[in-house]
PDB file of C-alpha atoms in Angstrom:
ATOM      1  CA  UNK A   1      -9.750 -14.241  -4.723  1.00 95.00           C
ATOM      2  CA  UNK A   2      -9.466 -10.663  -5.167  1.00 97.00           C
ATOM      3  CA  UNK A   3      -7.046  -9.341  -7.457  1.00 98.00           C
ATOM      4  CA  UNK A   4      -5.704  -5.010  -7.523  1.00 98.00           C
ATOM      5  CA  UNK A   5      -3.714  -2.940  -9.338  1.00 98.00           C
ATOM      6  CA  UNK A   6      -0.531  -0.311  -8.273  1.00 98.00           C
ATOM      7  CA  UNK A   7      -1.203   2.204 -10.630  1.00 98.00           C
ATOM      8  CA  UNK A   8       1.743   3.664 -11.641  1.00 96.00           C
ATOM      9  CA  UNK A   9       1.680   7.481 -10.686  1.00 96.00           C
ATOM     10  CA  UNK A  10       4.809   8.937 -11.795  1.00 91.00           C
ATOM     11  CA  UNK A  11       6.450   8.854 -15.126  1.00 89.00           C
ATOM     12  CA  UNK A  12       3.464   8.999 -16.549  1.00 93.00           C
ATOM     13  CA  UNK A  13       0.594  11.559 -17.869  1.00 95.00           C
ATOM     14  CA  UNK A  14      -2.794  12.227 -16.750  1.00 96.00           C
ATOM     15  CA  UNK A  15      -4.171  10.555 -19.632  1.00 97.00           C
ATOM     16  CA  UNK A  16      -3.195   7.260 -19.070  1.00 97.00           C
ATOM     17  CA  UNK A  17      -3.505   7.413 -15.859  1.00 98.00           C
ATOM     18  CA  UNK A  18      -7.482   8.225 -16.809  1.00 98.00           C
ATOM     19  CA  UNK A  19      -7.651   5.383 -18.988  1.00 98.00           C
ATOM     20  CA  UNK A  20      -5.998   2.375 -16.487  1.00 98.00           C
ATOM     21  CA  UNK A  21      -8.911   3.387 -14.243  1.00 98.00           C
ATOM     22  CA  UNK A  22     -11.908   3.180 -16.723  1.00 98.00           C
ATOM     23  CA  UNK A  23     -10.057  -0.074 -17.904  1.00 98.00           C
ATOM     24  CA  UNK A  24     -10.159  -1.269 -13.619  1.00 98.00           C
ATOM     25  CA  UNK A  25     -13.628  -0.354 -13.706  1.00 98.00           C
ATOM     26  CA  UNK A  26     -15.244  -1.981 -16.305  1.00 97.00           C
ATOM     27  CA  UNK A  27     -12.989  -5.350 -15.429  1.00 97.00           C
ATOM     28  CA  UNK A  28     -12.470  -7.963 -12.587  1.00 97.00           C
ATOM     29  CA  UNK A  29     -10.450  -6.045 -10.937  1.00 98.00           C
ATOM     30  CA  UNK A  30     -11.323  -5.586  -7.093  1.00 98.00           C
ATOM     31  CA  UNK A  31      -9.163  -2.920  -5.792  1.00 98.00           C
ATOM     32  CA  UNK A  32      -7.344   0.289  -7.643  1.00 98.00           C
ATOM     33  CA  UNK A  33      -4.001   1.457  -5.853  1.00 98.00           C
ATOM     34  CA  UNK A  34      -1.239   4.708  -5.617  1.00 98.00           C
ATOM     35  CA  UNK A  35       1.581   5.155  -4.390  1.00 97.00           C
ATOM     36  CA  UNK A  36       2.221   8.231  -2.073  1.00 97.00           C
ATOM     37  CA  UNK A  37       5.475   9.758  -3.435  1.00 94.00           C
ATOM     38  CA  UNK A  38       6.672  13.626  -4.722  1.00 93.00           C
ATOM     39  CA  UNK A  39       9.913  12.677  -6.087  1.00 89.00           C
ATOM     40  CA  UNK A  40       9.789   9.261  -8.369  1.00 88.00           C
ATOM     41  CA  UNK A  41      11.707   7.308  -5.595  1.00 84.00           C
ATOM     42  CA  UNK A  42      15.270   5.917  -6.363  1.00 70.00           C
ATOM     43  CA  UNK A  43      15.370   3.587  -3.895  1.00 57.00           C
ATOM     44  CA  UNK A  44      19.385   3.750  -2.313  1.00 51.00           C
ATOM     45  CA  UNK A  45      20.436   6.973  -4.484  1.00 52.00           C
ATOM     46  CA  UNK A  46      20.117  10.359  -4.664  1.00 64.00           C
ATOM     47  CA  UNK A  47      17.849  11.240  -8.128  1.00 63.00           C
ATOM     48  CA  UNK A  48      19.703  13.042 -10.766  1.00 67.00           C
ATOM     49  CA  UNK A  49      18.220  16.400 -12.011  1.00 66.00           C
ATOM     50  CA  UNK A  50      16.618  15.100 -14.416  1.00 66.00           C
ATOM     51  CA  UNK A  51      14.509  12.510 -12.696  1.00 64.00           C
ATOM     52  CA  UNK A  52      13.338  15.237 -10.249  1.00 64.00           C
ATOM     53  CA  UNK A  53      11.390  17.035 -13.299  1.00 70.00           C
ATOM     54  CA  UNK A  54       9.944  13.564 -14.041  1.00 81.00           C
ATOM     55  CA  UNK A  55       6.098  13.597 -13.348  1.00 89.00           C
ATOM     56  CA  UNK A  56       4.790  12.983  -9.637  1.00 93.00           C
ATOM     57  CA  UNK A  57       1.196  12.805  -9.113  1.00 96.00           C
ATOM     58  CA  UNK A  58       0.367  13.474  -6.193  1.00 97.00           C
ATOM     59  CA  UNK A  59      -1.086   9.916  -4.943  1.00 97.00           C
ATOM     60  CA  UNK A  60      -4.322  11.403  -2.088  1.00 98.00           C
ATOM     61  CA  UNK A  61      -5.719  13.952  -4.499  1.00 98.00           C
ATOM     62  CA  UNK A  62      -5.805  11.253  -7.346  1.00 98.00           C
ATOM     63  CA  UNK A  63      -7.473   8.109  -4.862  1.00 98.00           C
ATOM     64  CA  UNK A  64     -10.126  11.314  -4.428  1.00 98.00           C
ATOM     65  CA  UNK A  65     -10.755  11.925  -8.051  1.00 98.00           C
ATOM     66  CA  UNK A  66     -10.515   7.812  -9.017  1.00 98.00           C
ATOM     67  CA  UNK A  67     -13.225   7.757  -6.206  1.00 98.00           C
ATOM     68  CA  UNK A  68     -15.892  10.152  -8.251  1.00 98.00           C
ATOM     69  CA  UNK A  69     -14.857   8.078 -11.605  1.00 98.00           C
ATOM     70  CA  UNK A  70     -15.878   5.228  -9.838  1.00 98.00           C
ATOM     71  CA  UNK A  71     -18.818   3.025  -8.274  1.00 98.00           C
ATOM     72  CA  UNK A  72     -17.101  -0.349  -8.002  1.00 98.00           C
ATOM     73  CA  UNK A  73     -13.773  -0.367  -7.386  1.00 98.00           C
ATOM     74  CA  UNK A  74     -12.048  -0.801  -3.559  1.00 98.00           C
ATOM     75  CA  UNK A  75      -9.378   2.613  -3.241  1.00 98.00           C
ATOM     76  CA  UNK A  76      -6.434   2.967  -1.436  1.00 98.00           C
ATOM     77  CA  UNK A  77      -2.305   3.509  -1.400  1.00 98.00           C
ATOM     78  CA  UNK A  78       0.445   1.626  -1.146  1.00 97.00           C
ATOM     79  CA  UNK A  79       1.503   3.435   1.083  1.00 96.00           C
ATOM     80  CA  UNK A  80       0.697   6.953   2.250  1.00 98.00           C
ATOM     81  CA  UNK A  81       3.653   7.972   4.231  1.00 97.00           C
ATOM     82  CA  UNK A  82       3.494   9.522   7.692  1.00 98.00           C
ATOM     83  CA  UNK A  83       5.347  12.171   7.596  1.00 97.00           C
ATOM     84  CA  UNK A  84       3.386  14.151   5.032  1.00 97.00           C
ATOM     85  CA  UNK A  85       0.418  14.567   6.550  1.00 97.00           C
ATOM     86  CA  UNK A  86      -0.765  14.872  10.481  1.00 98.00           C
ATOM     87  CA  UNK A  87      -2.436  11.866  11.210  1.00 98.00           C
ATOM     88  CA  UNK A  88      -5.704  13.325  12.389  1.00 98.00           C
ATOM     89  CA  UNK A  89      -6.027  15.994   9.377  1.00 98.00           C
ATOM     90  CA  UNK A  90      -5.503  12.280   7.687  1.00 98.00           C
ATOM     91  CA  UNK A  91      -8.022  10.517   9.597  1.00 98.00           C
ATOM     92  CA  UNK A  92     -10.466  13.526   8.823  1.00 98.00           C
ATOM     93  CA  UNK A  93      -9.821  12.755   4.979  1.00 98.00           C
ATOM     94  CA  UNK A  94      -9.751   9.118   5.222  1.00 98.00           C
ATOM     95  CA  UNK A  95     -13.795   9.788   6.520  1.00 98.00           C
ATOM     96  CA  UNK A  96     -15.149  12.479   3.847  1.00 98.00           C
ATOM     97  CA  UNK A  97     -13.133  10.051   1.743  1.00 98.00           C
ATOM     98  CA  UNK A  98     -15.132   6.701   2.693  1.00 98.00           C
ATOM     99  CA  UNK A  99     -18.590   8.565   3.007  1.00 98.00           C
ATOM    100  CA  UNK A 100     -17.565   9.554  -0.497  1.00 98.00           C
ATOM    101  CA  UNK A 101     -16.942   6.327  -2.062  1.00 98.00           C
ATOM    102  CA  UNK A 102     -19.946   4.962   0.232  1.00 98.00           C
ATOM    103  CA  UNK A 103     -17.398   2.246   1.904  1.00 98.00           C
ATOM    104  CA  UNK A 104     -14.832   1.823  -0.644  1.00 98.00           C
ATOM    105  CA  UNK A 105     -11.635   3.020   1.161  1.00 98.00           C
ATOM    106  CA  UNK A 106      -8.930   1.626   2.954  1.00 98.00           C
ATOM    107  CA  UNK A 107      -6.249   3.642   4.745  1.00 98.00           C
ATOM    108  CA  UNK A 108      -2.953   2.344   4.554  1.00 98.00           C
ATOM    109  CA  UNK A 109      -0.075   3.887   5.998  1.00 98.00           C
ATOM    110  CA  UNK A 110       3.788   3.691   6.649  1.00 97.00           C
ATOM    111  CA  UNK A 111       6.764   5.508   8.611  1.00 97.00           C
ATOM    112  CA  UNK A 112       8.313   7.096   5.427  1.00 95.00           C
ATOM    113  CA  UNK A 113      11.428   6.479   3.940  1.00 93.00           C
ATOM    114  CA  UNK A 114      12.354   8.632   1.261  1.00 92.00           C
ATOM    115  CA  UNK A 115      14.567  11.122   2.673  1.00 92.00           C
ATOM    116  CA  UNK A 116      15.249  13.311  -1.163  1.00 88.00           C
ATOM    117  CA  UNK A 117      11.571  14.139  -0.925  1.00 89.00           C
ATOM    118  CA  UNK A 118      11.397  15.895   2.565  1.00 93.00           C
ATOM    119  CA  UNK A 119      14.287  17.601   1.937  1.00 91.00           C
ATOM    120  CA  UNK A 120      13.029  18.883  -1.727  1.00 89.00           C
ATOM    121  CA  UNK A 121       9.669  19.972  -0.141  1.00 93.00           C
ATOM    122  CA  UNK A 122      11.319  21.552   3.136  1.00 94.00           C
ATOM    123  CA  UNK A 123       9.927  18.657   5.985  1.00 94.00           C
ATOM    124  CA  UNK A 124      11.834  17.395   8.538  1.00 94.00           C
ATOM    125  CA  UNK A 125      13.270  13.995   7.803  1.00 96.00           C
ATOM    126  CA  UNK A 126      13.763  11.927  11.440  1.00 97.00           C
ATOM    127  CA  UNK A 127      15.600   9.477  12.068  1.00 97.00           C
ATOM    128  CA  UNK A 128      14.597   5.589  11.592  1.00 96.00           C
ATOM    129  CA  UNK A 129      13.501   5.197  15.490  1.00 97.00           C
ATOM    130  CA  UNK A 130      11.760   8.587  15.369  1.00 98.00           C
ATOM    131  CA  UNK A 131       9.866   8.170  12.260  1.00 98.00           C
ATOM    132  CA  UNK A 132       8.775   4.608  13.670  1.00 98.00           C
ATOM    133  CA  UNK A 133       7.771   6.162  17.279  1.00 98.00           C
ATOM    134  CA  UNK A 134       5.598   8.924  15.279  1.00 98.00           C
ATOM    135  CA  UNK A 135       3.940   6.184  13.031  1.00 98.00           C
ATOM    136  CA  UNK A 136       3.435   4.126  16.441  1.00 98.00           C
ATOM    137  CA  UNK A 137       1.332   6.598  17.743  1.00 98.00           C
ATOM    138  CA  UNK A 138      -0.479   7.743  14.395  1.00 98.00           C
ATOM    139  CA  UNK A 139      -1.783   4.087  14.008  1.00 98.00           C
ATOM    140  CA  UNK A 140      -2.696   4.953  18.175  1.00 98.00           C
ATOM    141  CA  UNK A 141      -4.366   7.836  17.370  1.00 98.00           C
ATOM    142  CA  UNK A 142      -5.888   7.114  13.874  1.00 98.00           C
ATOM    143  CA  UNK A 143      -7.929   3.837  15.667  1.00 98.00           C
ATOM    144  CA  UNK A 144      -9.153   6.304  18.716  1.00 98.00           C
ATOM    145  CA  UNK A 145     -10.557   8.559  16.086  1.00 98.00           C
ATOM    146  CA  UNK A 146     -11.746   5.493  13.983  1.00 98.00           C
ATOM    147  CA  UNK A 147     -13.291   3.582  17.132  1.00 98.00           C
ATOM    148  CA  UNK A 148     -14.235   6.640  19.395  1.00 97.00           C
ATOM    149  CA  UNK A 149     -17.849   7.175  20.115  1.00 95.00           C
ATOM    150  CA  UNK A 150     -17.220  11.067  20.551  1.00 96.00           C
ATOM    151  CA  UNK A 151     -14.844  13.363  20.803  1.00 98.00           C
ATOM    152  CA  UNK A 152     -10.916  12.357  21.189  1.00 98.00           C
ATOM    153  CA  UNK A 153      -8.293  13.255  23.143  1.00 98.00           C
ATOM    154  CA  UNK A 154      -4.806  12.322  22.934  1.00 98.00           C
ATOM    155  CA  UNK A 155      -0.822  13.142  24.400  1.00 98.00           C
ATOM    156  CA  UNK A 156       1.597  11.468  22.714  1.00 98.00           C
ATOM    157  CA  UNK A 157       5.226  12.389  22.067  1.00 98.00           C
ATOM    158  CA  UNK A 158       4.313  13.698  19.163  1.00 98.00           C
ATOM    159  CA  UNK A 159       0.683  13.874  18.391  1.00 98.00           C
ATOM    160  CA  UNK A 160      -1.948  15.660  20.450  1.00 98.00           C
ATOM    161  CA  UNK A 161      -5.781  15.644  20.322  1.00 98.00           C
ATOM    162  CA  UNK A 162      -7.882  18.206  22.548  1.00 98.00           C
ATOM    163  CA  UNK A 163     -11.278  16.637  22.361  1.00 98.00           C
ATOM    164  CA  UNK A 164     -11.288  16.508  18.358  1.00 98.00           C
ATOM    165  CA  UNK A 165     -14.204  15.219  16.869  1.00 97.00           C
ATOM    166  CA  UNK A 166     -14.195  12.844  13.857  1.00 98.00           C
ATOM    167  CA  UNK A 167     -17.521  13.667  12.039  1.00 96.00           C
ATOM    168  CA  UNK A 168     -18.285  12.402   9.904  1.00 97.00           C
ATOM    169  CA  UNK A 169     -17.501   8.808  10.553  1.00 97.00           C
ATOM    170  CA  UNK A 170     -16.113   6.086   9.004  1.00 98.00           C
ATOM    171  CA  UNK A 171     -19.249   4.677   6.217  1.00 98.00           C
ATOM    172  CA  UNK A 172     -17.514   1.430   7.028  1.00 98.00           C
ATOM    173  CA  UNK A 173     -18.311  -0.653  10.140  1.00 96.00           C
ATOM    174  CA  UNK A 174     -16.935  -0.797  12.268  1.00 97.00           C
ATOM    175  CA  UNK A 175     -14.437   1.629  11.002  1.00 98.00           C
ATOM    176  CA  UNK A 176     -12.299   2.347   7.888  1.00 98.00           C
ATOM    177  CA  UNK A 177      -9.537  -0.755   7.984  1.00 98.00           C
ATOM    178  CA  UNK A 178      -6.147   0.063   8.769  1.00 98.00           C
ATOM    179  CA  UNK A 179      -3.504  -1.173   6.476  1.00 98.00           C
ATOM    180  CA  UNK A 180       0.204  -1.224   7.626  1.00 98.00           C
ATOM    181  CA  UNK A 181       2.552  -0.238   5.272  1.00 95.00           C
ATOM    182  CA  UNK A 182       6.197  -2.438   6.046  1.00 94.00           C
ATOM    183  CA  UNK A 183       7.405  -5.484   7.507  1.00 94.00           C
ATOM    184  CA  UNK A 184       9.887  -4.493   9.832  1.00 95.00           C
ATOM    185  CA  UNK A 185      10.260  -7.061  12.289  1.00 96.00           C
ATOM    186  CA  UNK A 186      10.633  -5.422  15.243  1.00 97.00           C
ATOM    187  CA  UNK A 187       8.553  -2.081  15.369  1.00 97.00           C
ATOM    188  CA  UNK A 188       6.303  -2.166  12.149  1.00 98.00           C
ATOM    189  CA  UNK A 189       4.952  -5.717  12.599  1.00 98.00           C
ATOM    190  CA  UNK A 190       4.205  -4.882  16.680  1.00 98.00           C
ATOM    191  CA  UNK A 191       2.927  -1.876  15.126  1.00 98.00           C
ATOM    192  CA  UNK A 192       0.686  -3.776  13.010  1.00 98.00           C
ATOM    193  CA  UNK A 193      -0.049  -6.017  15.994  1.00 98.00           C
ATOM    194  CA  UNK A 194      -1.677  -3.559  17.814  1.00 98.00           C
ATOM    195  CA  UNK A 195      -3.652  -1.057  15.710  1.00 98.00           C
ATOM    196  CA  UNK A 196      -3.772  -2.436  12.488  1.00 98.00           C
ATOM    197  CA  UNK A 197      -6.428  -4.309  10.008  1.00 98.00           C
ATOM    198  CA  UNK A 198      -4.186  -5.482   7.178  1.00 98.00           C
ATOM    199  CA  UNK A 199      -0.879  -7.164   6.569  1.00 98.00           C
ATOM    200  CA  UNK A 200       0.870  -6.504   3.295  1.00 97.00           C
ATOM    201  CA  UNK A 201       4.079  -8.075   1.574  1.00 95.00           C
ATOM    202  CA  UNK A 202       5.398  -5.395  -0.252  1.00 93.00           C
ATOM    203  CA  UNK A 203       7.069  -7.137  -3.077  1.00 89.00           C
ATOM    204  CA  UNK A 204       8.994  -3.337  -4.280  1.00 88.00           C
ATOM    205  CA  UNK A 205      10.842  -3.438  -1.305  1.00 84.00           C
ATOM    206  CA  UNK A 206      14.111  -5.821  -2.406  1.00 76.00           C
ATOM    207  CA  UNK A 207      12.518  -8.637  -0.327  1.00 79.00           C
ATOM    208  CA  UNK A 208      11.595 -10.455  -3.143  1.00 77.00           C
ATOM    209  CA  UNK A 209       7.996 -12.674  -3.216  1.00 84.00           C
ATOM    210  CA  UNK A 210       8.783 -15.970  -1.989  1.00 90.00           C
ATOM    211  CA  UNK A 211       6.687 -18.332   0.379  1.00 93.00           C
ATOM    212  CA  UNK A 212       9.384 -18.559   1.947  1.00 94.00           C
ATOM    213  CA  UNK A 213       9.374 -14.592   2.759  1.00 93.00           C
ATOM    214  CA  UNK A 214       5.861 -14.615   3.033  1.00 95.00           C
ATOM    215  CA  UNK A 215       5.606 -17.316   5.831  1.00 96.00           C
ATOM    216  CA  UNK A 216       9.021 -15.877   7.909  1.00 96.00           C
ATOM    217  CA  UNK A 217       6.760 -12.840   8.294  1.00 97.00           C
ATOM    218  CA  UNK A 218       3.252 -13.931   9.027  1.00 97.00           C
ATOM    219  CA  UNK A 219       5.171 -15.687  11.660  1.00 98.00           C
ATOM    220  CA  UNK A 220       6.836 -12.841  13.207  1.00 98.00           C
ATOM    221  CA  UNK A 221       3.104 -10.751  12.864  1.00 98.00           C
ATOM    222  CA  UNK A 222       1.790 -14.035  15.045  1.00 98.00           C
ATOM    223  CA  UNK A 223       4.347 -13.711  18.071  1.00 98.00           C
ATOM    224  CA  UNK A 224       3.506 -10.193  18.021  1.00 98.00           C
ATOM    225  CA  UNK A 225      -0.372 -10.662  18.285  1.00 98.00           C
ATOM    226  CA  UNK A 226       0.207 -12.968  21.113  1.00 98.00           C
ATOM    227  CA  UNK A 227       2.600 -10.536  22.833  1.00 98.00           C
ATOM    228  CA  UNK A 228      -0.335  -8.090  22.879  1.00 98.00           C
ATOM    229  CA  UNK A 229      -3.272  -9.908  23.011  1.00 98.00           C
ATOM    230  CA  UNK A 230      -4.565  -9.770  19.419  1.00 97.00           C
ATOM    231  CA  UNK A 231      -6.064 -12.851  17.885  1.00 98.00           C
ATOM    232  CA  UNK A 232      -4.108 -12.922  14.384  1.00 97.00           C
ATOM    233  CA  UNK A 233      -6.834 -13.867  12.615  1.00 97.00           C
ATOM    234  CA  UNK A 234      -8.622 -10.322  13.070  1.00 97.00           C
ATOM    235  CA  UNK A 235      -5.596  -9.719  10.266  1.00 98.00           C
ATOM    236  CA  UNK A 236      -6.074 -10.200   6.849  1.00 98.00           C
ATOM    237  CA  UNK A 237      -3.334 -10.647   4.804  1.00 98.00           C
ATOM    238  CA  UNK A 238      -2.485  -9.532   1.347  1.00 98.00           C
ATOM    239  CA  UNK A 239       0.969  -9.212  -0.951  1.00 97.00           C
ATOM    240  CA  UNK A 240       1.652  -6.482  -3.641  1.00 96.00           C
ATOM    241  CA  UNK A 241       3.331  -8.612  -6.505  1.00 94.00           C
ATOM    242  CA  UNK A 242       5.722  -6.971  -9.266  1.00 93.00           C
ATOM    243  CA  UNK A 243       4.457  -8.967 -11.822  1.00 94.00           C
ATOM    244  CA  UNK A 244       6.448  -9.192 -15.010  1.00 94.00           C
ATOM    245  CA  UNK A 245       5.675 -12.399 -17.512  1.00 95.00           C
ATOM    246  CA  UNK A 246       7.850 -13.844 -19.501  1.00 95.00           C
ATOM    247  CA  UNK A 247       9.900 -16.644 -20.771  1.00 95.00           C
ATOM    248  CA  UNK A 248      13.530 -15.442 -21.726  1.00 94.00           C
ATOM    249  CA  UNK A 249      15.868 -15.830 -18.498  1.00 94.00           C
ATOM    250  CA  UNK A 250      17.704 -13.208 -19.133  1.00 93.00           C
ATOM    251  CA  UNK A 251      14.906 -10.840 -18.955  1.00 93.00           C
ATOM    252  CA  UNK A 252      13.744 -13.062 -15.453  1.00 91.00           C
ATOM    253  CA  UNK A 253      17.517 -12.827 -14.137  1.00 91.00           C
ATOM    254  CA  UNK A 254      17.404  -9.227 -14.751  1.00 90.00           C
ATOM    255  CA  UNK A 255      14.119  -8.655 -12.934  1.00 89.00           C
ATOM    256  CA  UNK A 256      14.993 -10.933 -10.116  1.00 86.00           C
ATOM    257  CA  UNK A 257      18.070  -8.816  -9.442  1.00 84.00           C
ATOM    258  CA  UNK A 258      15.325  -5.739  -9.666  1.00 81.00           C
ATOM    259  CA  UNK A 259      13.283  -7.336  -7.446  1.00 79.00           C
ATOM    260  CA  UNK A 260      14.981  -9.959  -4.926  1.00 75.00           C
ATOM    261  CA  UNK A 261      15.564 -13.318  -5.709  1.00 72.00           C
ATOM    262  CA  UNK A 262      12.453 -14.428  -4.864  1.00 77.00           C
ATOM    263  CA  UNK A 263      10.744 -11.940  -7.559  1.00 84.00           C
ATOM    264  CA  UNK A 264       7.333 -13.198  -9.455  1.00 92.00           C
ATOM    265  CA  UNK A 265       8.798 -13.478 -12.912  1.00 93.00           C
ATOM    266  CA  UNK A 266       8.731 -16.426 -15.171  1.00 94.00           C
ATOM    267  CA  UNK A 267       6.640 -18.237 -17.345  1.00 96.00           C
ATOM    268  CA  UNK A 268       3.120 -17.567 -17.091  1.00 97.00           C
ATOM    269  CA  UNK A 269       2.083 -21.218 -16.086  1.00 97.00           C
ATOM    270  CA  UNK A 270       4.794 -21.055 -13.330  1.00 95.00           C
ATOM    271  CA  UNK A 271       3.658 -17.849 -12.371  1.00 96.00           C
ATOM    272  CA  UNK A 272       0.346 -19.264 -11.697  1.00 97.00           C
ATOM    273  CA  UNK A 273       0.951 -22.141  -9.243  1.00 97.00           C
ATOM    274  CA  UNK A 274       3.072 -19.671  -7.470  1.00 95.00           C
ATOM    275  CA  UNK A 275      -0.134 -17.226  -6.769  1.00 96.00           C
ATOM    276  CA  UNK A 276      -2.158 -20.495  -5.934  1.00 97.00           C
ATOM    277  CA  UNK A 277       0.167 -21.800  -2.962  1.00 97.00           C
ATOM    278  CA  UNK A 278      -0.350 -18.042  -1.727  1.00 97.00           C
ATOM    279  CA  UNK A 279      -3.623 -18.255  -2.478  1.00 96.00           C
ATOM    280  CA  UNK A 280      -3.676 -21.731  -0.304  1.00 97.00           C
ATOM    281  CA  UNK A 281      -2.252 -20.342   2.275  1.00 96.00           C
ATOM    282  CA  UNK A 282      -5.141 -18.233   3.132  1.00 95.00           C
ATOM    283  CA  UNK A 283      -3.791 -14.288   1.485  1.00 98.00           C
ATOM    284  CA  UNK A 284      -7.369 -12.949   0.562  1.00 97.00           C
ATOM    285  CA  UNK A 285      -6.273 -10.093  -1.909  1.00 98.00           C
ATOM    286  CA  UNK A 286      -2.912  -9.231  -4.251  1.00 97.00           C
ATOM    287  CA  UNK A 287      -2.339  -6.059  -5.810  1.00 97.00           C
ATOM    288  CA  UNK A 288      -0.324  -6.603  -9.438  1.00 97.00           C
ATOM    289  CA  UNK A 289       2.326  -4.223  -9.989  1.00 94.00           C
ATOM    290  CA  UNK A 290       4.381  -3.722 -12.936  1.00 94.00           C
ATOM    291  CA  UNK A 291       1.603  -3.434 -15.667  1.00 96.00           C
ATOM    292  CA  UNK A 292       2.424  -0.358 -17.655  1.00 96.00           C
ATOM    293  CA  UNK A 293      -0.306   2.555 -16.726  1.00 97.00           C
ATOM    294  CA  UNK A 294      -2.274   3.650 -19.720  1.00 97.00           C
ATOM    295  CA  UNK A 295      -1.906  -0.211 -21.796  1.00 97.00           C
ATOM    296  CA  UNK A 296      -5.102  -1.705 -21.906  1.00 98.00           C
ATOM    297  CA  UNK A 297      -4.710  -4.489 -23.642  1.00 97.00           C
ATOM    298  CA  UNK A 298      -1.835  -5.153 -21.018  1.00 97.00           C
ATOM    299  CA  UNK A 299      -4.394  -5.163 -18.040  1.00 98.00           C
ATOM    300  CA  UNK A 300      -7.086  -7.249 -20.066  1.00 97.00           C
ATOM    301  CA  UNK A 301      -4.754 -10.081 -20.725  1.00 97.00           C
ATOM    302  CA  UNK A 302      -3.801 -10.150 -17.128  1.00 97.00           C
ATOM    303  CA  UNK A 303      -7.173  -9.969 -16.794  1.00 97.00           C
ATOM    304  CA  UNK A 304      -7.568 -13.010 -18.436  1.00 97.00           C
ATOM    305  CA  UNK A 305      -4.656 -14.776 -18.182  1.00 97.00           C
ATOM    306  CA  UNK A 306      -4.532 -14.938 -14.491  1.00 97.00           C
ATOM    307  CA  UNK A 307      -7.305 -13.120 -12.268  1.00 97.00           C
ATOM    308  CA  UNK A 308     -10.151 -15.015 -14.721  1.00 96.00           C
ATOM    309  CA  UNK A 309      -8.604 -18.670 -13.592  1.00 94.00           C
ATOM    310  CA  UNK A 310      -8.893 -17.987  -9.691  1.00 94.00           C
TER     311      UNK A 310
END
């Protein structure tokens, strides 16, 4: 079983991030992930000026730096926002990083949701429908570039290519895996069925980490796969789990309120049992969140008490 960590890259320092990368590279971890935000995200509300003054490192630059610091860890984002970068440029960035890391990069992409950072940097924030339309086009375009034998033409509503080459291509064969971020049942999971390689249930999204939620989303994905003629076995299943190990009932309840009733919080033995249930159901990799960045002992404790068991 493979385990990774989404390492916090805002409200922190480079020194703490560097220490975490070095700790993970020396340990049992399989993968390292960063978020992609330009202002520390505050779901459901507009950040205060105090929040906006807090540090937010740019996620793609960070993962490129991490690639140069490591030899073993797989690398990616949870997840890149499609509205921030032209998808053809992103494909070029992805293959460059995949070559430089010798096949350790996963391209993870979502439709984008955080309106405030678009406002802050002067980027257009389209409607939900347009963002989903753009996202579907972006995933189709990127997959075409990843799998083509030569230059690619593309004539979408939002993105166009005119004999665009992608050289060098992917180091990985047949191509860099594409993780489609989000679990929206009507559009996002259908886009995954059409163009993605990896499903991720995001525990930060407020729906919790219950086994029932996971089963339901996989059922929806499988129906989309059947509809578009895709073998669902081609798509790997992963989880992003905000982890909170505690015996304190009040602390557990507070975490449930923040992250949803099925959040991964509680005594160590209960968390191990719940993780085992997901693994038995076919989850390929689990990425933990909420481990304090720069806290070497905290990372080693999770590694010894949870990762080593599996």
